[in-house]
Structures are given as structure tokens and as C-alpha cells.
PDB file of C-alpha atoms in Angstrom:
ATOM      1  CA  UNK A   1      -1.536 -74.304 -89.530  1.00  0.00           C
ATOM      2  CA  UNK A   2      -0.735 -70.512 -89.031  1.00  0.00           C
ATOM      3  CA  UNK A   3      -4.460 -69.605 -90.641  1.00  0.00           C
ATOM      4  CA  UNK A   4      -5.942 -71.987 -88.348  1.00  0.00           C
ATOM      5  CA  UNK A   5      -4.056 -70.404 -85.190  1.00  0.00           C
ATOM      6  CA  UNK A   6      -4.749 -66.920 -86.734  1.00  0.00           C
ATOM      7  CA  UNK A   7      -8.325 -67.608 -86.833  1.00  0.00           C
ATOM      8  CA  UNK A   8      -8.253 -69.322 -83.376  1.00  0.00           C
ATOM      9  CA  UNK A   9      -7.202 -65.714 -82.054  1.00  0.00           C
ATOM     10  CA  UNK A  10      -9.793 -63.636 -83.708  1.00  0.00           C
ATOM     11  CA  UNK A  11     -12.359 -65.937 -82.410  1.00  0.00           C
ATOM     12  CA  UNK A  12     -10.838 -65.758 -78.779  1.00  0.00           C
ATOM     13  CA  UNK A  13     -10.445 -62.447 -79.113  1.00  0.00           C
ATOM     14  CA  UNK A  14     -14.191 -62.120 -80.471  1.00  0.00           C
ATOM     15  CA  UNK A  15     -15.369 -64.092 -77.574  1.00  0.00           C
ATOM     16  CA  UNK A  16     -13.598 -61.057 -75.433  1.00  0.00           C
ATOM     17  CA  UNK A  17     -15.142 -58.666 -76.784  1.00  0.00           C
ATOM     18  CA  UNK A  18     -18.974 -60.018 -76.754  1.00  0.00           C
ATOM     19  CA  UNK A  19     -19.246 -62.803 -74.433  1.00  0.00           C
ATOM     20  CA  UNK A  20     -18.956 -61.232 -70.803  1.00  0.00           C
ATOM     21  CA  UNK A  21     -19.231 -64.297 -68.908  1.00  0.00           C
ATOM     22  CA  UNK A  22     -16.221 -65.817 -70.979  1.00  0.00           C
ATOM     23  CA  UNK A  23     -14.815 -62.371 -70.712  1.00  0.00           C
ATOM     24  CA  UNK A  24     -14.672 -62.887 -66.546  1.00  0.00           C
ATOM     25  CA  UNK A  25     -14.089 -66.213 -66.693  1.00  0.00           C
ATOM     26  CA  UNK A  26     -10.573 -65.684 -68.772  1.00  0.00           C
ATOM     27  CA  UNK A  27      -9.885 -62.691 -66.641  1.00  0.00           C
ATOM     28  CA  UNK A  28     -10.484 -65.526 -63.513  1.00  0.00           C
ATOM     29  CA  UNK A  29      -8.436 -67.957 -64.564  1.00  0.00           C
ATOM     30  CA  UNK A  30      -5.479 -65.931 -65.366  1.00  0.00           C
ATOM     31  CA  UNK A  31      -5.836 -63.907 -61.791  1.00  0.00           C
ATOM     32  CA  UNK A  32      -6.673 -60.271 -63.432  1.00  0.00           C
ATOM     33  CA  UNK A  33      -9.541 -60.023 -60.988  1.00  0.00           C
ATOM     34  CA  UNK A  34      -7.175 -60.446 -57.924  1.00  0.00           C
ATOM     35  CA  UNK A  35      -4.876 -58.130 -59.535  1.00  0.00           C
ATOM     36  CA  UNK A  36      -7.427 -55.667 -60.051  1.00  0.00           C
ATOM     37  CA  UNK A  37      -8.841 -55.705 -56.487  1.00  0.00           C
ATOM     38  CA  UNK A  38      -5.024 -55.575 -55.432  1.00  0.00           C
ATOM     39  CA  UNK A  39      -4.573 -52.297 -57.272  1.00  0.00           C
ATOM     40  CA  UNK A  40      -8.191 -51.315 -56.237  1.00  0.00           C
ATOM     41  CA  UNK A  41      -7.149 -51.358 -52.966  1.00  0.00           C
ATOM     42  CA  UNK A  42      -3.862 -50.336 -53.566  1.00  0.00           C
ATOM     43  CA  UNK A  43      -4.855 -47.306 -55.190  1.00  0.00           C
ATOM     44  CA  UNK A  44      -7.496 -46.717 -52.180  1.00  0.00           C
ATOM     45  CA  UNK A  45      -4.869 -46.957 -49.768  1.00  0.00           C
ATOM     46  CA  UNK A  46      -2.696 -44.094 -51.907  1.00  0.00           C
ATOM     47  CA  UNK A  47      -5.445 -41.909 -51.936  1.00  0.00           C
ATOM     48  CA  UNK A  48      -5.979 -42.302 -47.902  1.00  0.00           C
ATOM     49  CA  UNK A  49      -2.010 -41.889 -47.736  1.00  0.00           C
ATOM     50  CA  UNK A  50      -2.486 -38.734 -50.022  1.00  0.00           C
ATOM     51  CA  UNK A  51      -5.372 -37.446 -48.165  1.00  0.00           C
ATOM     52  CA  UNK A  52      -3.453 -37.853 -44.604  1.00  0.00           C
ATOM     53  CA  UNK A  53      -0.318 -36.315 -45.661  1.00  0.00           C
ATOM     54  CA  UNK A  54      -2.321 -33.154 -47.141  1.00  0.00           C
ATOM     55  CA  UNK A  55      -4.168 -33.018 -43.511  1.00  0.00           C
ATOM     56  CA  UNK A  56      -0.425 -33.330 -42.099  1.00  0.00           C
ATOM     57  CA  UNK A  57       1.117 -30.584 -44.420  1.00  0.00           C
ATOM     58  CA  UNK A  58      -2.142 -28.781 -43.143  1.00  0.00           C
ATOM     59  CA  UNK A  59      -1.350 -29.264 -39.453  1.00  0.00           C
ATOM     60  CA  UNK A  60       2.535 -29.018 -39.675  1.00  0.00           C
ATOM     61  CA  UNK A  61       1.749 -25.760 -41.617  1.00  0.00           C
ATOM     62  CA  UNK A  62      -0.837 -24.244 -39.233  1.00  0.00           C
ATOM     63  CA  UNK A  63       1.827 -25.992 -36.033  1.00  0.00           C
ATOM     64  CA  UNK A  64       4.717 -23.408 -38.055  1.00  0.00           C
ATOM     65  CA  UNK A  65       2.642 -20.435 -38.542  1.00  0.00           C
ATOM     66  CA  UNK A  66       1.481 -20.988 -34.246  1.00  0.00           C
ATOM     67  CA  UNK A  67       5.279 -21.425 -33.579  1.00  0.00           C
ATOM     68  CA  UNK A  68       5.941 -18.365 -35.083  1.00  0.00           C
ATOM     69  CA  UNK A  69       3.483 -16.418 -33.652  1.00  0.00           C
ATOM     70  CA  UNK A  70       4.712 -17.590 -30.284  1.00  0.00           C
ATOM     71  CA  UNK A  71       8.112 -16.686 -31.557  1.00  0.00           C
ATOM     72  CA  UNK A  72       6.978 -12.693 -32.458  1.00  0.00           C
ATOM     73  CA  UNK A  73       4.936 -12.848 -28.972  1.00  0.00           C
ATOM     74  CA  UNK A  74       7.901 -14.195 -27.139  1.00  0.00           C
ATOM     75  CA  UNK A  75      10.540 -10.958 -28.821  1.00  0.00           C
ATOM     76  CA  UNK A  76       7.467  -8.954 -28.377  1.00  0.00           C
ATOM     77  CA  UNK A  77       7.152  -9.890 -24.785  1.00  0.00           C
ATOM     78  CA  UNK A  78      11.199  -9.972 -24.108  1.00  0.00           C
ATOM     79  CA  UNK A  79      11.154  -6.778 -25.181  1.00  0.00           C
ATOM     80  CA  UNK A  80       8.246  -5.266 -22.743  1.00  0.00           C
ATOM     81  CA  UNK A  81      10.053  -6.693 -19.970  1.00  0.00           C
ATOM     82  CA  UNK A  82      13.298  -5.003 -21.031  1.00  0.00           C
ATOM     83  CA  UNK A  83      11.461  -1.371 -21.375  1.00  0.00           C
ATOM     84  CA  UNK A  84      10.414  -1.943 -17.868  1.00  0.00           C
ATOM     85  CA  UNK A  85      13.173  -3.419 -16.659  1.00  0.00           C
ATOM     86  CA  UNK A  86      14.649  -0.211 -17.763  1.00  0.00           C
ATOM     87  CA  UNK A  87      11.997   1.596 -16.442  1.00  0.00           C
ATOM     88  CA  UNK A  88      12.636   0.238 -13.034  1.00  0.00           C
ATOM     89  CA  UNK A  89      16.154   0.776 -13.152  1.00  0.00           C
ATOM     90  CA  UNK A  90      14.806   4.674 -13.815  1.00  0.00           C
ATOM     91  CA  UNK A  91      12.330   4.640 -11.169  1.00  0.00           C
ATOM     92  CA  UNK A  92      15.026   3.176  -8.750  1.00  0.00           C
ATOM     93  CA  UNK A  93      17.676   6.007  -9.210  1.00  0.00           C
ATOM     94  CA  UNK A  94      14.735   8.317  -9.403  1.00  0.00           C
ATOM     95  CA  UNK A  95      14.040   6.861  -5.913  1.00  0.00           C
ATOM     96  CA  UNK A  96      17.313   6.908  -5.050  1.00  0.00           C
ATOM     97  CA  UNK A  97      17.512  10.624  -5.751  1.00  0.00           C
ATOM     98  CA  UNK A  98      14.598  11.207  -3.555  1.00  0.00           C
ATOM     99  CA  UNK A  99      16.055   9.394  -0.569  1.00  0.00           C
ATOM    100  CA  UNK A 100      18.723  11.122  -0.662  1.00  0.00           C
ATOM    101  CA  UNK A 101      17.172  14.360  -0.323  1.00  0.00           C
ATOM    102  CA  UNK A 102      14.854  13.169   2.153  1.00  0.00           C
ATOM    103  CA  UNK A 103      17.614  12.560   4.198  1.00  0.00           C
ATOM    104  CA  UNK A 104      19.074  15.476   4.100  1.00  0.00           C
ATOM    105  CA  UNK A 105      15.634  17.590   4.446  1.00  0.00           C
ATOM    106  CA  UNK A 106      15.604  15.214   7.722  1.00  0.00           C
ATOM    107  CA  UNK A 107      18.917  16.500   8.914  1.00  0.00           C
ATOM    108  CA  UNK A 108      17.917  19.650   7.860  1.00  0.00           C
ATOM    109  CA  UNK A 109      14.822  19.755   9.646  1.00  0.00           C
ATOM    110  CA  UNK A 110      16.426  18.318  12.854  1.00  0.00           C
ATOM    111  CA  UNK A 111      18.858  20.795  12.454  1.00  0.00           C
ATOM    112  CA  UNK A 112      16.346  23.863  12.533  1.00  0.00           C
ATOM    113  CA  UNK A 113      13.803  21.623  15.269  1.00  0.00           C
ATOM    114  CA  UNK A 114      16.599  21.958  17.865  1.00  0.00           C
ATOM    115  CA  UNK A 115      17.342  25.500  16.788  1.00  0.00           C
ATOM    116  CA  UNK A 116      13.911  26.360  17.299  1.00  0.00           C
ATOM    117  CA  UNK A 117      13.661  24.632  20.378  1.00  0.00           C
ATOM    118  CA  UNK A 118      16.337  26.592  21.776  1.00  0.00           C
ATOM    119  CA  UNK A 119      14.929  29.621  20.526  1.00  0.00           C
ATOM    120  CA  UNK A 120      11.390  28.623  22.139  1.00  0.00           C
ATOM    121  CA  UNK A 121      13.664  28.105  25.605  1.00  0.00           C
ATOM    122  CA  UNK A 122      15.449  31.479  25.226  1.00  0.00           C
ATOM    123  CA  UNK A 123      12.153  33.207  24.371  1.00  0.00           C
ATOM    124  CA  UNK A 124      10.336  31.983  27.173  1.00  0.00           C
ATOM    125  CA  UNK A 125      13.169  32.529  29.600  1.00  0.00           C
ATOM    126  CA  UNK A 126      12.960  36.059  28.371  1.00  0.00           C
ATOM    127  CA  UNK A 127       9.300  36.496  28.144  1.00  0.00           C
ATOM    128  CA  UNK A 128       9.433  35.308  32.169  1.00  0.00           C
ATOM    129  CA  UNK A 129      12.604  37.115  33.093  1.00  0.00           C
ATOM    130  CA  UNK A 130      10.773  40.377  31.375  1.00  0.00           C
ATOM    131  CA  UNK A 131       7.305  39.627  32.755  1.00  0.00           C
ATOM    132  CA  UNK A 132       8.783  39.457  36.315  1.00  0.00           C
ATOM    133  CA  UNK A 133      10.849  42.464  35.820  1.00  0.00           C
ATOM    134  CA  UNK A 134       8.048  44.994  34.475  1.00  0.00           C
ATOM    135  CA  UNK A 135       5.502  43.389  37.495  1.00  0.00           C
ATOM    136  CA  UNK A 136       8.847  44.610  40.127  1.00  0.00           C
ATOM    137  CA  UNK A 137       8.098  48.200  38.562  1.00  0.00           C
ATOM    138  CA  UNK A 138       4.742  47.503  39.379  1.00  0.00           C
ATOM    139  CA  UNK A 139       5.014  46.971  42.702  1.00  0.00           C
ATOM    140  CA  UNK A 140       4.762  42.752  42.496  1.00  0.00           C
ATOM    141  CA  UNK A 141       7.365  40.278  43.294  1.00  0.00           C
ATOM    142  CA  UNK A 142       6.413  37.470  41.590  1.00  0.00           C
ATOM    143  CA  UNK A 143       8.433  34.436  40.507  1.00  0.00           C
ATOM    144  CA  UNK A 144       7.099  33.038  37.159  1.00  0.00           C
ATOM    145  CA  UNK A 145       8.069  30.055  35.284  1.00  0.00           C
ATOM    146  CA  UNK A 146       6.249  27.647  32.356  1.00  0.00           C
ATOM    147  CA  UNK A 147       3.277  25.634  34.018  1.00  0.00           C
ATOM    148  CA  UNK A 148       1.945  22.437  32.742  1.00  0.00           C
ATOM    149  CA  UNK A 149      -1.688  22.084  33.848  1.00  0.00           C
ATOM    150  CA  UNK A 150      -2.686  19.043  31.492  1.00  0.00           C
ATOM    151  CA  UNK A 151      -1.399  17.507  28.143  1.00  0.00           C
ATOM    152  CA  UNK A 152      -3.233  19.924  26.710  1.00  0.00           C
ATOM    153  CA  UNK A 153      -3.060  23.209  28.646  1.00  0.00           C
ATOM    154  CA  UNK A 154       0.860  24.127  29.162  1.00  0.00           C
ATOM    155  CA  UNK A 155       1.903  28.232  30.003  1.00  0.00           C
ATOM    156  CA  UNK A 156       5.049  29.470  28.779  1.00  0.00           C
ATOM    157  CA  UNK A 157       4.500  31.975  31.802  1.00  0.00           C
ATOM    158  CA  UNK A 158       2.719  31.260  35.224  1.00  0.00           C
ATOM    159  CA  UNK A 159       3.024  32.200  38.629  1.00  0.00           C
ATOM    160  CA  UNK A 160       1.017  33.890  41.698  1.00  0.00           C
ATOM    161  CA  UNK A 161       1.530  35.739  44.920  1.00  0.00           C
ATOM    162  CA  UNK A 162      -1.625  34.638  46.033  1.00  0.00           C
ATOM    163  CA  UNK A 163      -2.995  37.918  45.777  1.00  0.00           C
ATOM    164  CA  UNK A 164      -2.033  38.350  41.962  1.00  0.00           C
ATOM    165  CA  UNK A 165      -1.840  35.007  39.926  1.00  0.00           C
ATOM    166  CA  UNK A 166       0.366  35.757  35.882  1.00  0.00           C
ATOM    167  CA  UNK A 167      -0.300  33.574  32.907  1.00  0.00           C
ATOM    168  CA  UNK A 168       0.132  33.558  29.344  1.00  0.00           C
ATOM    169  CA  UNK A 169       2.505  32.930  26.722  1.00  0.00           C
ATOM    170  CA  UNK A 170       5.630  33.822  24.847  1.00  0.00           C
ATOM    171  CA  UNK A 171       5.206  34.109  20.701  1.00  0.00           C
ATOM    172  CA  UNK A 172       7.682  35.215  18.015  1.00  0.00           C
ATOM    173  CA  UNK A 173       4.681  36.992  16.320  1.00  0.00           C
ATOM    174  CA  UNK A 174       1.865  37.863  17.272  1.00  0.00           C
ATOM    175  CA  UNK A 175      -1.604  38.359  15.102  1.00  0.00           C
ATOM    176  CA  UNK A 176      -5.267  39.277  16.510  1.00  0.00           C
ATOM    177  CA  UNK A 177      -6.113  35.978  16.281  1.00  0.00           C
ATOM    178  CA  UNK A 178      -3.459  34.354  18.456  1.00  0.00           C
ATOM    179  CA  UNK A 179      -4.205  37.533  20.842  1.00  0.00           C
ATOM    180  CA  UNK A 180      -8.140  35.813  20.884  1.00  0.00           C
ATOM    181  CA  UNK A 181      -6.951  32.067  21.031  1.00  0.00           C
ATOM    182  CA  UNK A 182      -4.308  32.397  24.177  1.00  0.00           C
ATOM    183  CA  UNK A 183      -7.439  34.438  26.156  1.00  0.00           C
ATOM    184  CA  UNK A 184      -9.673  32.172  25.047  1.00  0.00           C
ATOM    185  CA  UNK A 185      -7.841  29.016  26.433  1.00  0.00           C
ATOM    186  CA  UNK A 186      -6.633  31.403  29.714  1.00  0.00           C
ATOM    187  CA  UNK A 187     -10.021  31.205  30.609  1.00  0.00           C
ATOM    188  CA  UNK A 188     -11.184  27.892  30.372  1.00  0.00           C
ATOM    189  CA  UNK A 189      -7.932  27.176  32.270  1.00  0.00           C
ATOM    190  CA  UNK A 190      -9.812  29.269  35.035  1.00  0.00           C
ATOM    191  CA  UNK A 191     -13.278  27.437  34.652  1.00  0.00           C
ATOM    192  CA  UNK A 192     -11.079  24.018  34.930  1.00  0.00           C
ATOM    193  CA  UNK A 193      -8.182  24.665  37.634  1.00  0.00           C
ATOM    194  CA  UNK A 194      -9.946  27.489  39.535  1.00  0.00           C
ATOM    195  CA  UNK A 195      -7.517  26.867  42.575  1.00  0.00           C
ATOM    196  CA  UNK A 196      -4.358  28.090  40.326  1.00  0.00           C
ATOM    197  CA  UNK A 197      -5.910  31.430  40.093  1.00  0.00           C
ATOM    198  CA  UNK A 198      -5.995  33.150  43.694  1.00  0.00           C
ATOM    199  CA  UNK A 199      -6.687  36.749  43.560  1.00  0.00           C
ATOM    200  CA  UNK A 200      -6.489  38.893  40.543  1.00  0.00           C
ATOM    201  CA  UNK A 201      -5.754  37.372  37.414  1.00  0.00           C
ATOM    202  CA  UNK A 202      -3.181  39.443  34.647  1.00  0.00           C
ATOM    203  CA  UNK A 203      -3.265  37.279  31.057  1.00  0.00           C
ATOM    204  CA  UNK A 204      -0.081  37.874  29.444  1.00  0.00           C
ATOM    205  CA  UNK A 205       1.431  37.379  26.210  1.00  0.00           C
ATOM    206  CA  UNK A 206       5.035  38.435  25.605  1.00  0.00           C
ATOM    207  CA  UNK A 207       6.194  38.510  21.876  1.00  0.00           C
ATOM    208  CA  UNK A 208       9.023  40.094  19.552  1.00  0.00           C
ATOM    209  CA  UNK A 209       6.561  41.068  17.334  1.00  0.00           C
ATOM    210  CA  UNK A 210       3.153  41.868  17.376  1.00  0.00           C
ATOM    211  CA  UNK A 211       0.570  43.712  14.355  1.00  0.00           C
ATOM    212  CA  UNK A 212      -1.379  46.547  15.181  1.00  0.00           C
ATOM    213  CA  UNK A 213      -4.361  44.432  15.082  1.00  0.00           C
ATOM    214  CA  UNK A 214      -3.024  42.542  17.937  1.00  0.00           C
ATOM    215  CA  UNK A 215      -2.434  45.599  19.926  1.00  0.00           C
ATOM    216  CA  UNK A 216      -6.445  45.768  19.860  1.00  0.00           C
ATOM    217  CA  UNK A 217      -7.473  42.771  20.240  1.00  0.00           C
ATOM    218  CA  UNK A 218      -5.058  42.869  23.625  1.00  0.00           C
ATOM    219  CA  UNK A 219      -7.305  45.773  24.547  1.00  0.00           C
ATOM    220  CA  UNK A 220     -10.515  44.160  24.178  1.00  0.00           C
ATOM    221  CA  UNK A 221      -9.802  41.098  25.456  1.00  0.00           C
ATOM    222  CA  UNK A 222      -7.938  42.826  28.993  1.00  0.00           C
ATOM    223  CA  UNK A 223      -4.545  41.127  28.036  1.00  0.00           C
ATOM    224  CA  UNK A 224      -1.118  42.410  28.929  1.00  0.00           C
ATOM    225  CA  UNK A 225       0.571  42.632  25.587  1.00  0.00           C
ATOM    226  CA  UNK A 226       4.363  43.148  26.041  1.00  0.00           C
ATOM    227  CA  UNK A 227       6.533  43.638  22.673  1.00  0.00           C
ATOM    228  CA  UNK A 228      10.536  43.530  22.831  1.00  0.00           C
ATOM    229  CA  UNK A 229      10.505  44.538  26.556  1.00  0.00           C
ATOM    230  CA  UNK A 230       7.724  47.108  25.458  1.00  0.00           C
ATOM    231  CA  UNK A 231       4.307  47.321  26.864  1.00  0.00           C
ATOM    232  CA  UNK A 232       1.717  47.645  24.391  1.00  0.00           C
ATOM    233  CA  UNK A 233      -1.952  48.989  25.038  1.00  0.00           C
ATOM    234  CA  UNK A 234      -3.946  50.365  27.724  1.00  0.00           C
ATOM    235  CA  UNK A 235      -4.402  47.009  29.472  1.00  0.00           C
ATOM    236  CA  UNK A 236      -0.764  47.391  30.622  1.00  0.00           C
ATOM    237  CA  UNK A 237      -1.974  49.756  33.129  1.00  0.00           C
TER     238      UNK A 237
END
């Protein structure tokens, strides 16, 4: 009996090995062909799985390495805007500063406007109370005062008789070239307002200070230089 189930296996087991069709039709009837599709797709399905985690690992990897880049931009960025943050706060005391001494360079400047303003009004009060005091010596009463002709043509001295007519200015110092600019606008003073200049007209400039090239200039140009109280030149005679 155990020979005869002995050779019963080698014969099966023959028929395995060289009869295919037996070979599938064993494998059939005990379900290996399911169970090898199962693990055929099964293992198909692992690979996929396999495959898609790698791809996420890939893109959580490449997400991390983004994030931190963003990060290093973000410090990098935080700490630009505390350099100028600190800049500003530099700029602002630095502005500050300036205001500060703007303000007082405007009170300072107010300060020495009004000073000179009341030095312009004491020198012209002089250069007229002068001016009317040498043209006495000279034999002419005449009352002279600053004369506004237009916005753009004011005298610090004017004033006429009628027969003699005064007019000029009052300067701290004088140069040739103011000498040349204050005949130069008496005359086209003359061309424009013809009926302010009855008679003889005397240009004038009265000055604390004048340069020997003013002194000739005076000359040539017929103006009545007066320095300090001082007549200057031959056309004070």
C-alpha cells in the first residue's frame, strides 16, 4: 500500500513537471492562479505605493528645503528692515538736528533783518538830513525824503524846488559799479516820470563808505558822491 501511494506521488509529481496543461489545471483547481493574480496585483499595487511615497518624500523634501529658504529670506528680510528702521531713526534725529538749527538761523536772521532795517531807516534819514544840510550851504532849501515812483523804481532821497529837483540813494558801501547802476536807473527814471524832474537835476548817492574807484566813477557819471558827511569829487561843485 505505501509503494503504491509512493509511486502515485512520483507520477503526480512527474505529471507536474512535464505535462503543462495538467500542470495549470492542478494549479486551477486548487486556486494558485487566483492567488497568483492576487499577489500580482498585490505586488503592483506596492510598487505604485512605493513609487508615490518616493515622489512624496521628493515633494515634502523639495516643500522643506522652499520653507527654509523662505525662512533665511524672511531673517534676511527682518533684518533689512531693522537696518533701515535704524537708519530712519538716524535720519530723523539727523533731521531733527537740522530743524533745530534752522530755527534758530530763522530767529537769527529775523533778528539781523529788523536790525538792518533799522539801520537802512537811520541811514536814509541821515543820507536826507545830510543831503538837505550840505544843499543849505549851497544856497538851496530843499526838503527831501524817500520817493516811490513804481514797484520798481523807489529813492532813498528825492525832492525839488522846482528849479532844482535831488535824487539818489543812501548805501553802506559804495563800489564803481553801484556808482554806474544808481545813474543808470536815475536816468531812465527821467525818460519815464519826466514831470518829477523840473529844472536842474543833482543825482546823489550818500554812503559811509565808498572805494576810490567809486570816487571816479561819481566823476564821470556827474553824480554827487557824499561820504560820512564828506563830499567826494569834483561833481560836488
Amino acid at each position: 500500500m505505501a509503494s503504491s501511494v509512493q509511486q502515485l506521488k512520483r507520477q503526480f509529481l512527474e505529471l507536474l513537471r512535464q505535462d503543462e496543461e495538467f500542470r495549470l489545471a492542478v494549479r486551477a483547481y486548487l486556486g494558485l492562479e487566483d492567488i497568483k493574480t492576487s499577489l500580482d496585483r498585490l505586488l503592483s499595487a506596492t510598487e505604485r505605493l512605493v513609487d508615490a511615497t518616493s515622489a512624496l518624500e521628493a515633494s515634502v523634501k523639495a516643500h522643506s528645503e522652499r520653507i527654509t529658504a523662505l525662512e533665511a529670506a524672511v531673517r534676511a528680510h527682518g533684518e533689512r528692515i531693522s537696518s533701515l528702521e535704524r537708519a530712519v531713526n538716524a535720519l530723523r534725529e539727523v533731521a531733527e538736528r537740522h530743524e533745530r538749527r534752522l530755527t534758530r538761523i530763522e530767529r537769527d536772521m529775523r533778528a539781523v533783518r529788523a536790525t538792518l532795517d533799522r539801520l537802512s531807516v537811520s541811514l536814509e534819514e541821515e543820507a536826507n538830513d545830510v543831503v538837505q544840510h550840505l544843499l543849505k550851504q549851497k544856497g538851496f532849501n530843499i526838503a527831501t525824503a524817500p520817493e516811490r515812483f513804481d514797484k520798481k523804481f523807489e529813492f532813498d532821497i528825492y525832492g525839488t524846488d522846482g528849479r532844482v529837483t535831488v535824487i539818489g540813494e543812501a548805501k553802506v558801501r559804495v563800489g564803481h559799479t553801484t556808482v554806474q547802476r544808481a545813474a543808470k536807473r536815475i536816468d531812465e527814471a527821467l525818460r519815464l516820470w519826466p514831470h518829477k524832474f523840473p529844472g536842474r537835476t543833482i543825482k546823489v548817492i550818500y554812503c559811509l563808505r565808498a572805494t576810490p574807484e567809486a570816487v571816479a566813477a561819481a566823476e564821470n557819471a556827474g553824480v554827487w558822491l557824499i561820504e560820512s558827511m564828506r563830499e567826494r569829487g569834483r561833481s560836488s561843485r
